[in-house]
PDB file of C-alpha atoms and ligand atoms in Angstrom:
ATOM      1  CA  MET A   1      12.378  18.950  31.013  1.00 77.00           C
ATOM      2  CA  ALA A   2      11.441  22.115  29.096  1.00 90.00           C
ATOM      3  CA  TYR A   3      12.265  22.317  25.411  1.00 97.00           C
ATOM      4  CA  ASN A   4      12.005  25.198  22.923  1.00 97.00           C
ATOM      5  CA  CYS A   5      11.201  23.172  19.811  1.00 98.00           C
ATOM      6  CA  LEU A   6       9.442  20.132  21.275  1.00 98.00           C
ATOM      7  CA  GLU A   7       6.431  19.384  23.423  1.00 98.00           C
ATOM      8  CA  THR A   8       6.621  16.190  25.412  1.00 98.00           C
ATOM      9  CA  GLU A   9       3.890  14.320  27.199  1.00 97.00           C
ATOM     10  CA  THR A  10       3.537  10.875  28.681  1.00 98.00           C
ATOM     11  CA  ASP A  11       0.384   8.819  28.482  1.00 96.00           C
ATOM     12  CA  ASP A  12       0.680   5.696  30.577  1.00 95.00           C
ATOM     13  CA  ARG A  13       3.847   3.958  29.311  1.00 97.00           C
ATOM     14  CA  VAL A  14       3.955   5.961  26.091  1.00 98.00           C
ATOM     15  CA  GLN A  15       6.231   8.955  25.525  1.00 98.00           C
ATOM     16  CA  ILE A  16       4.827  11.431  23.012  1.00 98.00           C
ATOM     17  CA  ILE A  17       7.342  13.805  21.436  1.00 98.00           C
ATOM     18  CA  ARG A  18       5.762  16.572  19.361  1.00 98.00           C
ATOM     19  CA  LEU A  19       8.002  18.569  17.011  1.00 98.00           C
ATOM     20  CA  SER A  20       7.053  22.191  17.484  1.00 98.00           C
ATOM     21  CA  ARG A  21       8.534  24.951  15.350  1.00 98.00           C
ATOM     22  CA  PRO A  22       5.286  26.116  13.772  1.00 97.00           C
ATOM     23  CA  GLU A  23       6.858  29.217  12.232  1.00 97.00           C
ATOM     24  CA  ALA A  24       9.039  26.968  10.031  1.00 98.00           C
ATOM     25  CA  LEU A  25       6.721  23.977   9.545  1.00 98.00           C
ATOM     26  CA  ASN A  26       8.896  22.103  12.062  1.00 98.00           C
ATOM     27  CA  ALA A  27      12.001  22.387   9.886  1.00 97.00           C
ATOM     28  CA  PHE A  28      14.909  20.762  11.685  1.00 96.00           C
ATOM     29  CA  ASN A  29      17.446  23.262  12.944  1.00 95.00           C
ATOM     30  CA  ASN A  30      20.265  22.254  15.229  1.00 93.00           C
ATOM     31  CA  GLU A  31      18.358  23.195  18.368  1.00 95.00           C
ATOM     32  CA  LEU A  32      15.406  21.004  17.454  1.00 96.00           C
ATOM     33  CA  MET A  33      17.602  18.028  16.556  1.00 96.00           C
ATOM     34  CA  ASN A  34      19.638  18.376  19.760  1.00 95.00           C
ATOM     35  CA  GLU A  35      16.435  18.515  21.796  1.00 97.00           C
ATOM     36  CA  LEU A  36      15.021  15.518  19.949  1.00 97.00           C
ATOM     37  CA  THR A  37      18.209  13.601  20.691  1.00 97.00           C
ATOM     38  CA  ASP A  38      17.897  14.464  24.389  1.00 97.00           C
ATOM     39  CA  ALA A  39      14.209  13.562  24.530  1.00 98.00           C
ATOM     40  CA  LEU A  40      14.803  10.212  22.829  1.00 98.00           C
ATOM     41  CA  LYS A  41      17.716   9.352  25.113  1.00 97.00           C
ATOM     42  CA  ALA A  42      15.622  10.253  28.162  1.00 98.00           C
ATOM     43  CA  ALA A  43      12.664   8.145  26.988  1.00 98.00           C
ATOM     44  CA  ASP A  44      14.932   5.206  26.178  1.00 98.00           C
ATOM     45  CA  ALA A  45      16.447   5.357  29.658  1.00 98.00           C
ATOM     46  CA  ASP A  46      13.132   5.828  31.498  1.00 98.00           C
ATOM     47  CA  PRO A  47      11.953   2.531  33.026  1.00 96.00           C
ATOM     48  CA  LYS A  48       8.347   3.791  32.999  1.00 97.00           C
ATOM     49  CA  ILE A  49       8.325   4.183  29.196  1.00 98.00           C
ATOM     50  CA  SER A  50       7.885   1.297  26.774  1.00 98.00           C
ATOM     51  CA  CYS A  51       6.997   2.953  23.463  1.00 98.00           C
ATOM     52  CA  ILE A  52       7.681   6.350  21.878  1.00 98.00           C
ATOM     53  CA  ILE A  53       5.670   8.406  19.378  1.00 98.00           C
ATOM     54  CA  ILE A  54       7.215  11.206  17.321  1.00 98.00           C
ATOM     55  CA  THR A  55       4.671  13.515  15.748  1.00 98.00           C
ATOM     56  CA  GLY A  56       4.308  17.051  14.413  1.00 98.00           C
ATOM     57  CA  SER A  57       1.362  19.326  13.739  1.00 98.00           C
ATOM     58  CA  GLU A  58      -1.694  18.791  11.540  1.00 98.00           C
ATOM     59  CA  LYS A  59      -0.012  20.817   8.792  1.00 98.00           C
ATOM     60  CA  ALA A  60       3.494  19.405   8.989  1.00 98.00           C
ATOM     61  CA  PHE A  61       5.318  16.504  10.522  1.00 98.00           C
ATOM     62  CA  ALA A  62       8.420  18.357   9.322  1.00 98.00           C
ATOM     63  CA  ALA A  63       9.288  20.237   6.133  1.00 98.00           C
ATOM     64  CA  GLY A  64      12.869  18.966   6.233  1.00 97.00           C
ATOM     65  CA  ALA A  65      16.188  20.277   7.398  1.00 96.00           C
ATOM     66  CA  ASP A  66      16.178  24.015   8.016  1.00 96.00           C
ATOM     67  CA  ILE A  67      17.178  25.434   4.645  1.00 97.00           C
ATOM     68  CA  LYS A  68      17.896  28.871   6.096  1.00 96.00           C
ATOM     69  CA  GLU A  69      20.325  27.408   8.636  1.00 94.00           C
ATOM     70  CA  MET A  70      21.941  25.148   6.050  1.00 94.00           C
ATOM     71  CA  ALA A  71      22.169  27.457   3.038  1.00 96.00           C
ATOM     72  CA  ASP A  72      25.619  28.948   3.711  1.00 96.00           C
ATOM     73  CA  LYS A  73      27.233  25.956   5.354  1.00 95.00           C
ATOM     74  CA  THR A  74      30.604  24.918   3.944  1.00 96.00           C
ATOM     75  CA  ALA A  75      31.608  21.306   3.396  1.00 96.00           C
ATOM     76  CA  THR A  76      34.363  21.726   5.975  1.00 97.00           C
ATOM     77  CA  GLU A  77      31.893  22.959   8.588  1.00 94.00           C
ATOM     78  CA  ALA A  78      29.539  20.067   7.806  1.00 92.00           C
ATOM     79  CA  TYR A  79      32.413  17.604   8.165  1.00 93.00           C
ATOM     80  CA  LEU A  80      33.835  19.095  11.347  1.00 93.00           C
ATOM     81  CA  GLU A  81      30.507  19.317  13.139  1.00 90.00           C
ATOM     82  CA  ASP A  82      29.543  15.822  11.925  1.00 89.00           C
ATOM     83  CA  PHE A  83      26.364  17.357  10.509  1.00 89.00           C
ATOM     84  CA  ILE A  84      23.466  14.883  10.620  1.00 86.00           C
ATOM     85  CA  THR A  85      25.373  11.956  12.147  1.00 82.00           C
ATOM     86  CA  SER A  86      25.923  13.703  15.479  1.00 84.00           C
ATOM     87  CA  ASN A  87      22.244  14.080  16.319  1.00 87.00           C
ATOM     88  CA  TRP A  88      19.845  12.747  13.653  1.00 88.00           C
ATOM     89  CA  GLU A  89      20.862   9.164  14.141  1.00 88.00           C
ATOM     90  CA  GLN A  90      19.675   9.003  17.747  1.00 94.00           C
ATOM     91  CA  VAL A  91      16.349   7.874  16.299  1.00 95.00           C
ATOM     92  CA  THR A  92      17.986   4.756  14.884  1.00 95.00           C
ATOM     93  CA  ARG A  93      19.934   4.200  18.104  1.00 96.00           C
ATOM     94  CA  THR A  94      16.787   4.267  20.245  1.00 98.00           C
ATOM     95  CA  ARG A  95      16.141   0.714  21.451  1.00 98.00           C
ATOM     96  CA  LYS A  96      12.475   1.047  22.412  1.00 98.00           C
ATOM     97  CA  PRO A  97       9.899   0.998  19.597  1.00 98.00           C
ATOM     98  CA  VAL A  98       9.396   4.411  17.957  1.00 98.00           C
ATOM     99  CA  ILE A  99       6.269   5.205  15.938  1.00 98.00           C
ATOM    100  CA  ALA A 100       6.094   8.188  13.565  1.00 98.00           C
ATOM    101  CA  ALA A 101       2.594   9.698  13.525  1.00 99.00           C
ATOM    102  CA  VAL A 102       2.635  11.814  10.382  1.00 98.00           C
ATOM    103  CA  ALA A 103       0.120  14.460   9.325  1.00 98.00           C
ATOM    104  CA  GLY A 104       0.789  17.009   6.589  1.00 98.00           C
ATOM    105  CA  TYR A 105       4.234  17.474   5.096  1.00 98.00           C
ATOM    106  CA  ALA A 106       7.010  14.976   5.714  1.00 98.00           C
ATOM    107  CA  LEU A 107       9.558  16.307   3.283  1.00 98.00           C
ATOM    108  CA  GLY A 108      13.302  15.859   2.897  1.00 98.00           C
ATOM    109  CA  GLY A 109      14.702  15.313   6.367  1.00 97.00           C
ATOM    110  CA  GLY A 110      11.099  15.030   7.616  1.00 98.00           C
ATOM    111  CA  CYS A 111      10.523  12.001   5.419  1.00 98.00           C
ATOM    112  CA  GLU A 112      13.952  10.661   6.399  1.00 98.00           C
ATOM    113  CA  LEU A 113      13.241  11.062  10.109  1.00 98.00           C
ATOM    114  CA  ALA A 114       9.886   9.297   9.719  1.00 98.00           C
ATOM    115  CA  MET A 115      11.662   6.430   7.934  1.00 98.00           C
ATOM    116  CA  MET A 116      14.182   6.134  10.793  1.00 97.00           C
ATOM    117  CA  CYS A 117      11.258   5.361  13.102  1.00 98.00           C
ATOM    118  CA  ASP A 118      10.082   1.753  13.326  1.00 98.00           C
ATOM    119  CA  PHE A 119       6.879   2.367  11.428  1.00 98.00           C
ATOM    120  CA  ILE A 120       4.760   5.209  10.175  1.00 98.00           C
ATOM    121  CA  ILE A 121       1.087   5.811  10.835  1.00 98.00           C
ATOM    122  CA  ALA A 122      -0.153   8.476   8.433  1.00 98.00           C
ATOM    123  CA  ALA A 123      -3.080  10.859   8.487  1.00 98.00           C
ATOM    124  CA  ASP A 124      -4.995  11.036   5.226  1.00 98.00           C
ATOM    125  CA  ASN A 125      -3.496  14.490   4.555  1.00 98.00           C
ATOM    126  CA  ALA A 126       0.104  13.269   4.854  1.00 98.00           C
ATOM    127  CA  LYS A 127       2.480  14.126   2.013  1.00 98.00           C
ATOM    128  CA  PHE A 128       5.864  12.479   1.721  1.00 98.00           C
ATOM    129  CA  GLY A 129       8.688  13.598  -0.501  1.00 98.00           C
ATOM    130  CA  GLN A 130      12.423  14.001  -1.013  1.00 98.00           C
ATOM    131  CA  PRO A 131      12.455  17.425  -2.714  1.00 98.00           C
ATOM    132  CA  GLU A 132      16.171  18.105  -2.128  1.00 98.00           C
ATOM    133  CA  ILE A 133      16.855  18.042  -5.877  1.00 98.00           C
ATOM    134  CA  THR A 134      14.606  21.092  -6.274  1.00 98.00           C
ATOM    135  CA  ILE A 135      17.008  23.109  -4.083  1.00 98.00           C
ATOM    136  CA  GLY A 136      20.199  21.753  -5.608  1.00 98.00           C
ATOM    137  CA  ALA A 137      20.888  19.072  -3.031  1.00 97.00           C
ATOM    138  CA  ILE A 138      20.383  15.372  -2.459  1.00 97.00           C
ATOM    139  CA  PRO A 139      18.893  13.592   0.578  1.00 97.00           C
ATOM    140  CA  GLY A 140      21.488  13.469   3.344  1.00 96.00           C
ATOM    141  CA  ALA A 141      19.892  11.607   6.227  1.00 96.00           C
ATOM    142  CA  GLY A 142      19.410   8.241   4.569  1.00 96.00           C
ATOM    143  CA  GLY A 143      16.592   9.130   2.160  1.00 97.00           C
ATOM    144  CA  THR A 144      18.056   7.517  -0.951  1.00 98.00           C
ATOM    145  CA  GLN A 145      18.877   4.338   0.951  1.00 97.00           C
ATOM    146  CA  ARG A 146      15.794   3.864   3.129  1.00 97.00           C
ATOM    147  CA  LEU A 147      13.311   4.904   0.454  1.00 97.00           C
ATOM    148  CA  ALA A 148      14.870   2.437  -1.997  1.00 97.00           C
ATOM    149  CA  ARG A 149      14.643  -0.346   0.580  1.00 96.00           C
ATOM    150  CA  PHE A 150      11.080   0.512   1.618  1.00 96.00           C
ATOM    151  CA  ILE A 151       9.363   1.294  -1.688  1.00 97.00           C
ATOM    152  CA  GLY A 152      11.747  -0.180  -4.276  1.00 97.00           C
ATOM    153  CA  LYS A 153      14.105   1.342  -6.813  1.00 98.00           C
ATOM    154  CA  SER A 154      11.616   2.645  -9.349  1.00 98.00           C
ATOM    155  CA  LYS A 155       9.483   4.666  -6.956  1.00 98.00           C
ATOM    156  CA  ALA A 156      12.520   5.811  -4.948  1.00 98.00           C
ATOM    157  CA  MET A 157      14.172   7.098  -8.122  1.00 98.00           C
ATOM    158  CA  ASP A 158      10.903   8.771  -9.171  1.00 98.00           C
ATOM    159  CA  MET A 159      10.571  10.504  -5.785  1.00 98.00           C
ATOM    160  CA  CYS A 160      14.216  11.583  -5.461  1.00 98.00           C
ATOM    161  CA  LEU A 161      14.731  12.597  -9.097  1.00 98.00           C
ATOM    162  CA  THR A 162      11.481  14.518  -9.580  1.00 98.00           C
ATOM    163  CA  GLY A 163      11.116  15.801  -6.014  1.00 98.00           C
ATOM    164  CA  ARG A 164       7.377  15.127  -6.207  1.00 98.00           C
ATOM    165  CA  MET A 165       5.194  14.519  -3.188  1.00 98.00           C
ATOM    166  CA  MET A 166       3.404  11.248  -2.506  1.00 98.00           C
ATOM    167  CA  GLY A 167       0.031  11.259  -0.751  1.00 98.00           C
ATOM    168  CA  ALA A 168      -0.934   8.970   2.112  1.00 98.00           C
ATOM    169  CA  GLU A 169      -2.835   6.515  -0.052  1.00 98.00           C
ATOM    170  CA  GLU A 170       0.089   5.958  -2.416  1.00 98.00           C
ATOM    171  CA  ALA A 171       2.432   5.762   0.563  1.00 98.00           C
ATOM    172  CA  GLU A 172       0.350   2.969   2.076  1.00 98.00           C
ATOM    173  CA  ARG A 173       0.033   1.174  -1.248  1.00 98.00           C
ATOM    174  CA  CYS A 174       3.797   1.065  -1.713  1.00 97.00           C
ATOM    175  CA  GLY A 175       4.608   0.095   1.862  1.00 97.00           C
ATOM    176  CA  LEU A 176       6.052   3.353   3.166  1.00 98.00           C
ATOM    177  CA  VAL A 177       3.392   3.613   5.866  1.00 98.00           C
ATOM    178  CA  SER A 178       1.707   0.875   7.844  1.00 98.00           C
ATOM    179  CA  ARG A 179      -1.755   2.435   8.011  1.00 98.00           C
ATOM    180  CA  VAL A 180      -3.668   5.561   7.037  1.00 98.00           C
ATOM    181  CA  VAL A 181      -6.332   7.108   9.264  1.00 98.00           C
ATOM    182  CA  PRO A 182      -8.481  10.236   9.070  1.00 98.00           C
ATOM    183  CA  LYS A 183      -6.488  13.277  10.218  1.00 98.00           C
ATOM    184  CA  ALA A 184      -8.688  13.784  13.285  1.00 98.00           C
ATOM    185  CA  GLU A 185      -7.968  10.215  14.454  1.00 98.00           C
ATOM    186  CA  LEU A 186      -4.206  10.221  13.983  1.00 98.00           C
ATOM    187  CA  MET A 187      -3.100  10.732  17.579  1.00 98.00           C
ATOM    188  CA  ASP A 188      -5.798   8.539  19.112  1.00 98.00           C
ATOM    189  CA  THR A 189      -4.786   5.742  16.770  1.00 98.00           C
ATOM    190  CA  ALA A 190      -1.063   6.225  17.334  1.00 98.00           C
ATOM    191  CA  ILE A 191      -1.531   6.249  21.112  1.00 98.00           C
ATOM    192  CA  GLU A 192      -3.769   3.173  20.983  1.00 98.00           C
ATOM    193  CA  VAL A 193      -1.163   1.321  18.910  1.00 98.00           C
ATOM    194  CA  ALA A 194       1.672   2.498  21.174  1.00 98.00           C
ATOM    195  CA  LYS A 195      -0.241   1.400  24.292  1.00 98.00           C
ATOM    196  CA  LYS A 196      -0.812  -2.008  22.753  1.00 98.00           C
ATOM    197  CA  ILE A 197       2.932  -2.400  22.206  1.00 98.00           C
ATOM    198  CA  ALA A 198       3.681  -0.948  25.659  1.00 98.00           C
ATOM    199  CA  GLY A 199       1.352  -3.552  27.184  1.00 97.00           C
ATOM    200  CA  TYR A 200       3.639  -6.364  26.062  1.00 98.00           C
ATOM    201  CA  SER A 201       6.922  -7.322  27.678  1.00 98.00           C
ATOM    202  CA  ARG A 202       9.415  -4.496  27.115  1.00 97.00           C
ATOM    203  CA  PRO A 203      12.479  -6.718  26.622  1.00 97.00           C
ATOM    204  CA  VAL A 204      10.502  -8.829  24.153  1.00 98.00           C
ATOM    205  CA  SER A 205       9.232  -5.837  22.148  1.00 98.00           C
ATOM    206  CA  MET A 206      12.806  -4.530  22.043  1.00 98.00           C
ATOM    207  CA  MET A 207      13.983  -7.893  20.723  1.00 98.00           C
ATOM    208  CA  VAL A 208      11.294  -7.823  18.018  1.00 98.00           C
ATOM    209  CA  LYS A 209      12.518  -4.392  16.951  1.00 98.00           C
ATOM    210  CA  GLU A 210      16.136  -5.493  16.931  1.00 97.00           C
ATOM    211  CA  ALA A 211      15.346  -8.585  14.884  1.00 98.00           C
ATOM    212  CA  VAL A 212      13.222  -6.822  12.248  1.00 98.00           C
ATOM    213  CA  ASN A 213      15.816  -4.074  11.880  1.00 96.00           C
ATOM    214  CA  ARG A 214      18.491  -6.705  11.303  1.00 96.00           C
ATOM    215  CA  ALA A 215      16.653  -7.637   8.098  1.00 96.00           C
ATOM    216  CA  PHE A 216      17.844  -4.349   6.602  1.00 94.00           C
ATOM    217  CA  GLU A 217      21.453  -4.817   7.594  1.00 94.00           C
ATOM    218  CA  THR A 218      22.369  -8.381   6.725  1.00 96.00           C
ATOM    219  CA  THR A 219      21.866 -11.473   4.545  1.00 97.00           C
ATOM    220  CA  LEU A 220      18.791 -13.682   4.999  1.00 97.00           C
ATOM    221  CA  ALA A 221      20.841 -16.532   6.499  1.00 98.00           C
ATOM    222  CA  GLU A 222      22.583 -14.237   8.994  1.00 98.00           C
ATOM    223  CA  GLY A 223      19.301 -12.490   9.823  1.00 98.00           C
ATOM    224  CA  VAL A 224      17.512 -15.782  10.459  1.00 98.00           C
ATOM    225  CA  LEU A 225      20.395 -16.914  12.667  1.00 98.00           C
ATOM    226  CA  PHE A 226      20.234 -13.632  14.604  1.00 98.00           C
ATOM    227  CA  GLU A 227      16.480 -14.086  15.043  1.00 98.00           C
ATOM    228  CA  ARG A 228      16.982 -17.682  16.218  1.00 98.00           C
ATOM    229  CA  ARG A 229      19.481 -16.584  18.923  1.00 97.00           C
ATOM    230  CA  LEU A 230      17.053 -13.943  20.172  1.00 98.00           C
ATOM    231  CA  PHE A 231      14.190 -16.442  20.004  1.00 98.00           C
ATOM    232  CA  TYR A 232      16.132 -18.849  22.257  1.00 98.00           C
ATOM    233  CA  SER A 233      16.889 -16.036  24.651  1.00 97.00           C
ATOM    234  CA  VAL A 234      13.212 -15.168  25.197  1.00 98.00           C
ATOM    235  CA  PHE A 235      12.977 -18.477  27.075  1.00 98.00           C
ATOM    236  CA  ALA A 236      15.268 -16.878  29.663  1.00 97.00           C
ATOM    237  CA  THR A 237      12.656 -14.209  30.420  1.00 97.00           C
ATOM    238  CA  GLU A 238       9.977 -14.429  33.083  1.00 98.00           C
ATOM    239  CA  ASP A 239       7.613 -12.769  30.638  1.00 98.00           C
ATOM    240  CA  GLN A 240       7.787 -15.702  28.198  1.00 98.00           C
ATOM    241  CA  LYS A 241       6.877 -18.080  31.044  1.00 98.00           C
ATOM    242  CA  GLU A 242       4.034 -15.783  32.117  1.00 98.00           C
ATOM    243  CA  GLY A 243       2.779 -15.222  28.543  1.00 98.00           C
ATOM    244  CA  MET A 244       2.562 -18.891  27.664  1.00 98.00           C
ATOM    245  CA  LYS A 245       1.179 -19.862  31.088  1.00 98.00           C
ATOM    246  CA  ALA A 246      -1.535 -17.207  30.758  1.00 98.00           C
ATOM    247  CA  PHE A 247      -2.502 -18.546  27.345  1.00 98.00           C
ATOM    248  CA  ILE A 248      -2.820 -22.078  28.709  1.00 98.00           C
ATOM    249  CA  GLU A 249      -4.789 -20.861  31.733  1.00 98.00           C
ATOM    250  CA  LYS A 250      -7.047 -18.754  29.447  1.00 98.00           C
ATOM    251  CA  ARG A 251      -6.293 -15.471  31.203  1.00 98.00           C
ATOM    252  CA  GLU A 252      -4.595 -12.173  30.380  1.00 97.00           C
ATOM    253  CA  PRO A 253      -0.818 -12.206  30.935  1.00 97.00           C
ATOM    254  CA  ASN A 254       0.729  -9.962  33.552  1.00 97.00           C
ATOM    255  CA  PHE A 255       4.079  -8.988  32.066  1.00 97.00           C
ATOM    256  CA  LYS A 256       6.763  -7.674  34.411  1.00 96.00           C
ATOM    257  CA  ASP A 257       9.397  -6.546  31.885  1.00 95.00           C
ATOM    258  CA  ALA A 258      11.590  -9.226  33.341  1.00 96.00           C
TER     259      ALA A 258
HETATM  260  C1  LIG B 301      13.371  26.437   6.641  1.00 70.11           C
HETATM  261  C2  LIG B 301      11.157  26.405   6.069  1.00 70.11           C
HETATM  262  C3  LIG B 301      11.267  25.113   5.528  1.00 70.11           C
HETATM  263  C4  LIG B 301      12.557  24.492   5.588  1.00 70.11           C
HETATM  264  C5  LIG B 301       9.238  25.748   5.294  1.00 70.11           C
HETATM  265  N1  LIG B 301       9.870  26.765   5.901  1.00 70.11           N
HETATM  266  N2  LIG B 301      10.067  24.731   5.050  1.00 70.11           N
HETATM  267  N3  LIG B 301      12.181  27.061   6.624  1.00 70.11           N
HETATM  268  N4  LIG B 301      13.564  25.196   6.152  1.00 70.11           N
HETATM  269  N5  LIG B 301      12.779  23.261   5.153  1.00 70.11           N
HETATM  270  C6  LIG B 301       9.326  28.040   6.330  1.00 70.11           C
HETATM  271  C7  LIG B 301       9.064  28.943   5.152  1.00 70.11           C
HETATM  272  O1  LIG B 301      10.247  29.612   4.761  1.00 70.11           O
HETATM  273  C8  LIG B 301       8.026  29.874   5.735  1.00 70.11           C
HETATM  274  O2  LIG B 301       8.674  30.827   6.559  1.00 70.11           O
HETATM  275  C9  LIG B 301       7.216  28.983   6.646  1.00 70.11           C
HETATM  276  O3  LIG B 301       8.047  27.842   6.919  1.00 70.11           O
HETATM  277  C10 LIG B 301       5.941  28.475   5.978  1.00 70.11           C
HETATM  278  O4  LIG B 301       6.295  27.884   4.740  1.00 70.11           O
HETATM  279  P1  LIG B 301       5.585  28.254   3.363  1.00 70.11           P
HETATM  280  O5  LIG B 301       6.515  27.837   2.284  1.00 70.11           O
HETATM  281  O6  LIG B 301       5.115  29.657   3.368  1.00 70.11           O
HETATM  282  O7  LIG B 301       4.316  27.285   3.429  1.00 70.11           O
HETATM  283  P2  LIG B 301       3.494  26.650   2.215  1.00 70.11           P
HETATM  284  O8  LIG B 301       3.310  27.655   1.108  1.00 70.11           O
HETATM  285  O9  LIG B 301       2.295  26.047   2.829  1.00 70.11           O
HETATM  286  O10 LIG B 301       4.446  25.513   1.611  1.00 70.11           O
HETATM  287  C11 LIG B 301       4.783  24.403   2.416  1.00 70.11           C
HETATM  288  C12 LIG B 301       5.957  23.595   1.794  1.00 70.11           C
HETATM  289  C13 LIG B 301       7.138  24.587   1.538  1.00 70.11           C
HETATM  290  C14 LIG B 301       5.509  22.985   0.473  1.00 70.11           C
HETATM  291  C15 LIG B 301       6.319  22.522   2.763  1.00 70.11           C
HETATM  292  O11 LIG B 301       7.385  25.337   2.756  1.00 70.11           O
HETATM  293  C16 LIG B 301       8.391  23.917   1.139  1.00 70.11           C
HETATM  294  O12 LIG B 301       8.560  23.531  -0.019  1.00 70.11           O
HETATM  295  N6  LIG B 301       9.361  23.807   2.060  1.00 70.11           N
HETATM  296  C17 LIG B 301      10.660  23.274   1.786  1.00 70.11           C
HETATM  297  C18 LIG B 301      10.597  21.778   1.678  1.00 70.11           C
HETATM  298  C19 LIG B 301      11.949  21.198   1.344  1.00 70.11           C
HETATM  299  O13 LIG B 301      12.571  21.535   0.303  1.00 70.11           O
HETATM  300  N7  LIG B 301      12.495  20.312   2.218  1.00 70.11           N
HETATM  301  C20 LIG B 301      13.771  19.742   2.041  1.00 70.11           C
HETATM  302  C21 LIG B 301      14.813  20.517   2.784  1.00 70.11           C
HETATM  303  S1  LIG B 301      16.415  19.849   2.528  1.00 70.11           S
HETATM  304  P3  LIG B 301       8.441  32.415   6.359  1.00 70.11           P
HETATM  305  O14 LIG B 301       9.379  33.006   7.366  1.00 70.11           O
HETATM  306  O15 LIG B 301       8.766  32.709   4.946  1.00 70.11           O
HETATM  307  O16 LIG B 301       6.980  32.598   6.684  1.00 70.11           O
HETATM  308  C22 LIG B 301      16.493  18.522   3.554  1.00 70.11           C
HETATM  309  C23 LIG B 301      17.779  17.785   3.475  1.00 70.11           C
HETATM  310  C24 LIG B 301      17.872  16.814   4.608  1.00 70.11           C
HETATM  311  O17 LIG B 301      15.614  18.214   4.277  1.00 70.11           O
HETATM  312  C25 LIG B 301      19.240  16.270   4.652  1.00 70.11           C
HETATM  313  C26 LIG B 301      19.660  15.965   6.064  1.00 70.11           C
HETATM  314  C27 LIG B 301      20.060  17.178   6.824  1.00 70.11           C
END
């Protein structure tokens, strides 16, 4: 499928989706978000794909929602077109693991999109921020909520109220990103990590994702119960039998996604 604002590539069982609007530092206009929604749906439905990477360029993961497209929008238009909800949230609806590989700017909606992914691998030049306040707005794609959950109230308030940027090192220190690598190694690392995940049983990796995400939506007791139900259900998979048998027989498992 050909896209105007994305480049897509598969590497083994990994789908790479590269945001590509270089003239606007990958700012999210409607076309880009609609294409991203399509690409994510296609990857989620593709039985040959087990893990997805969303990335940008070396200069920008994404500089946020497209300010030029948004500037004159009315509240009624935003409401009627279901602005944000109609396409941005496909990332959170994607059931296969999604990694954000972030180099350069991840600002506003760019930071929010990265946080919708399951985890973030950052290049050492990555810069995160919620600068909406500097243009008379507030985060609108979950930034206030996810940032507060991921890095705590104090830092989230600092970021959203001052609009400052946070470098990769600080982002790792406060738990926003899972690892930081030199810029030149970002994609190799992200692909290596994605292939590792894709090498496991797909239904099991999807259950892991579902269970961890539940932690952000429910009480501890309910979350533990949810995890327990999923844990019991892995015993219904052939891959659990194969995985444990392979361990006992001291060999590599041969998962069948079954
Ligand atoms: C539209 C953008 C853009 C954006 C950059 N550009 N960010 N266009 N929307 N969010 C365009 C610039 O207008 C410029 O186009 C070109 O990209 C290069 O940008 P420069 O500013 O010249 O680059 P630089 O000096 O390197 O500065 C980079 C930057 C700066 C620090 C990232 O571009 C910047 O501050 N951008 C805005 C960041 C921001 O406020 N994001 C939050 C948006 S609101 P021309 O044509 O002039 O060359 C948001 C709300 C989300 O995300 C809520 C959910 C929808």
